[in-house]
Amino acid sequence: ECGDHYARALASWGVLLALENFVYDGPAKTLAYIPAVQKGNFKGFFTAAEGWGNISQERSVGQQANTISLVYGKLRLKQLSVELPGNAKQVQLTLNGKPIPSSFSQPGNNITLSFDETQVSASQQLVVTIDF
């Protein structure tokens, strides 16, 4: 959709989605992101059906933290998927520091957290901390 002196509106949006490997399904209330670059210290942004915000991933030795910070609107989720370089030993999900009960499965390098429907509102953070 791009040429020498022409680019279709929002054609570059696909590049952002590809770098973030961002997938959102509003009706299913699922969100996944697996950064293709800077996996140890990634920061990006996203849009969803009713809101938008920032996503990040930080890795240190044996631990990873993935954060969804909502800037505007709301985000309803029941499932979150991220990539992990090892096998998960312990997983904790919090909304503004308050624990949310969750379960997880880890097919391959991806880890998927499942939890009761949770609404993230503007100025709130959903954080998953994983020890591996």
mmCIF file of N, CA, C and O in Angstrom, residues 23-32 49-50 75-81 112-118:
data_model
loop_
_atom_site.group_PDB
_atom_site.id
_atom_site.type_symbol
_atom_site.label_atom_id
_atom_site.label_comp_id
_atom_site.label_asym_id
_atom_site.label_seq_id
_atom_site.Cartn_x
_atom_site.Cartn_y
_atom_site.Cartn_z
ATOM 1 N N VAL A 23 -2.160 -8.236 19.846
ATOM 2 C CA VAL A 23 -3.427 -8.810 19.404
ATOM 3 C C VAL A 23 -4.460 -8.525 20.493
ATOM 4 O O VAL A 23 -4.253 -8.866 21.666
ATOM 5 N N TYR A 24 -5.564 -7.896 20.089
ATOM 6 C CA TYR A 24 -6.639 -7.572 21.027
ATOM 7 C C TYR A 24 -7.954 -8.047 20.449
ATOM 8 O O TYR A 24 -8.245 -7.816 19.280
ATOM 9 N N ASP A 25 -8.744 -8.726 21.276
ATOM 10 C CA ASP A 25 -10.070 -9.183 20.878
ATOM 11 C C ASP A 25 -11.052 -8.676 21.928
ATOM 12 O O ASP A 25 -11.152 -9.248 23.022
ATOM 13 N N GLY A 26 -11.760 -7.594 21.596
ATOM 14 C CA GLY A 26 -12.680 -6.967 22.537
ATOM 15 C C GLY A 26 -13.799 -7.879 23.003
ATOM 16 O O GLY A 26 -14.012 -8.020 24.212
ATOM 17 N N PRO A 27 -14.546 -8.527 22.086
ATOM 18 C CA PRO A 27 -15.636 -9.401 22.542
ATOM 19 C C PRO A 27 -15.152 -10.564 23.418
ATOM 20 O O PRO A 27 -15.828 -10.949 24.367
ATOM 21 N N ALA A 28 -13.999 -11.116 23.115
ATOM 22 C CA ALA A 28 -13.452 -12.224 23.912
ATOM 23 C C ALA A 28 -12.726 -11.724 25.159
ATOM 24 O O ALA A 28 -12.381 -12.510 26.040
ATOM 25 N N LYS A 29 -12.455 -10.408 25.219
ATOM 26 C CA LYS A 29 -11.755 -9.776 26.343
ATOM 27 C C LYS A 29 -10.357 -10.361 26.542
ATOM 28 O O LYS A 29 -9.943 -10.683 27.642
ATOM 29 N N THR A 30 -9.635 -10.503 25.420
ATOM 30 C CA THR A 30 -8.271 -11.028 25.466
ATOM 31 C C THR A 30 -7.293 -10.015 24.884
ATOM 32 O O THR A 30 -7.641 -9.249 23.980
ATOM 33 N N LEU A 31 -6.091 -10.021 25.399
ATOM 34 C CA LEU A 31 -5.034 -9.145 24.908
ATOM 35 C C LEU A 31 -3.730 -9.920 24.979
ATOM 36 O O LEU A 31 -3.491 -10.653 25.940
ATOM 37 N N ALA A 32 -2.908 -9.771 23.952
ATOM 38 C CA ALA A 32 -1.594 -10.403 23.924
ATOM 39 C C ALA A 32 -0.606 -9.439 23.304
ATOM 40 O O ALA A 32 -0.951 -8.698 22.392
ATOM 41 N N ALA A 49 -10.909 -1.145 22.131
ATOM 42 C CA ALA A 49 -12.263 -0.724 21.780
ATOM 43 C C ALA A 49 -12.713 0.508 22.553
ATOM 44 O O ALA A 49 -13.332 1.411 21.986
ATOM 45 N N GLU A 50 -12.403 0.572 23.847
ATOM 46 C CA GLU A 50 -12.920 1.660 24.674
ATOM 47 C C GLU A 50 -11.836 2.486 25.355
ATOM 48 O O GLU A 50 -12.142 3.286 26.242
ATOM 49 N N LEU A 75 -10.643 -0.722 29.793
ATOM 50 C CA LEU A 75 -10.223 -1.943 29.117
ATOM 51 C C LEU A 75 -10.731 -3.111 29.947
ATOM 52 O O LEU A 75 -10.402 -3.221 31.132
ATOM 53 N N ARG A 76 -11.548 -3.944 29.344
ATOM 54 C CA ARG A 76 -12.082 -5.123 30.034
ATOM 55 C C ARG A 76 -11.348 -6.363 29.531
ATOM 56 O O ARG A 76 -11.307 -6.604 28.336
ATOM 57 N N LEU A 77 -10.786 -7.117 30.479
ATOM 58 C CA LEU A 77 -10.003 -8.300 30.115
ATOM 59 C C LEU A 77 -10.376 -9.499 30.971
ATOM 60 O O LEU A 77 -10.756 -9.354 32.129
ATOM 61 N N LYS A 78 -10.216 -10.682 30.356
ATOM 62 C CA LYS A 78 -10.333 -11.957 31.057
ATOM 63 C C LYS A 78 -9.104 -12.819 30.815
ATOM 64 O O LYS A 78 -8.928 -13.841 31.462
ATOM 65 N N GLN A 79 -8.270 -12.383 29.857
ATOM 66 C CA GLN A 79 -7.100 -13.185 29.503
ATOM 67 C C GLN A 79 -5.987 -12.268 28.993
ATOM 68 O O GLN A 79 -6.234 -11.335 28.233
ATOM 69 N N LEU A 80 -4.767 -12.581 29.414
ATOM 70 C CA LEU A 80 -3.586 -11.831 28.990
ATOM 71 C C LEU A 80 -2.489 -12.823 28.643
ATOM 72 O O LEU A 80 -2.224 -13.752 29.415
ATOM 73 N N SER A 81 -1.851 -12.626 27.473
ATOM 74 C CA SER A 81 -0.773 -13.519 27.031
ATOM 75 C C SER A 81 0.487 -12.716 26.745
ATOM 76 O O SER A 81 0.422 -11.650 26.121
ATOM 77 N N THR A 112 -0.163 -17.713 29.254
ATOM 78 C CA THR A 112 -1.491 -17.120 29.179
ATOM 79 C C THR A 112 -2.120 -17.137 30.559
ATOM 80 O O THR A 112 -2.255 -18.210 31.161
ATOM 81 N N LEU A 113 -2.485 -15.966 31.043
ATOM 82 C CA LEU A 113 -3.163 -15.833 32.326
ATOM 83 C C LEU A 113 -4.653 -15.726 32.084
ATOM 84 O O LEU A 113 -5.085 -14.971 31.209
ATOM 85 N N SER A 114 -5.425 -16.449 32.857
ATOM 86 C CA SER A 114 -6.886 -16.391 32.800
ATOM 87 C C SER A 114 -7.391 -15.944 34.165
ATOM 88 O O SER A 114 -6.873 -16.377 35.204
ATOM 89 N N PHE A 115 -8.407 -15.075 34.174
ATOM 90 C CA PHE A 115 -8.924 -14.510 35.413
ATOM 91 C C PHE A 115 -10.353 -14.044 35.184
ATOM 92 O O PHE A 115 -10.810 -13.958 34.040
ATOM 93 N N ASP A 116 -11.070 -13.760 36.268
ATOM 94 C CA ASP A 116 -12.420 -13.222 36.142
ATOM 95 C C ASP A 116 -12.342 -11.881 35.431
ATOM 96 O O ASP A 116 -11.336 -11.156 35.544
ATOM 97 N N GLU A 117 -13.418 -11.531 34.717
ATOM 98 C CA GLU A 117 -13.416 -10.267 33.969
ATOM 99 C C GLU A 117 -13.021 -9.114 34.884
ATOM 100 O O GLU A 117 -13.573 -8.935 35.967
ATOM 101 N N THR A 118 -12.038 -8.371 34.426
ATOM 102 C CA THR A 118 -11.492 -7.252 35.187
ATOM 103 C C THR A 118 -11.509 -6.016 34.315
ATOM 104 O O THR A 118 -11.154 -6.077 33.142
#
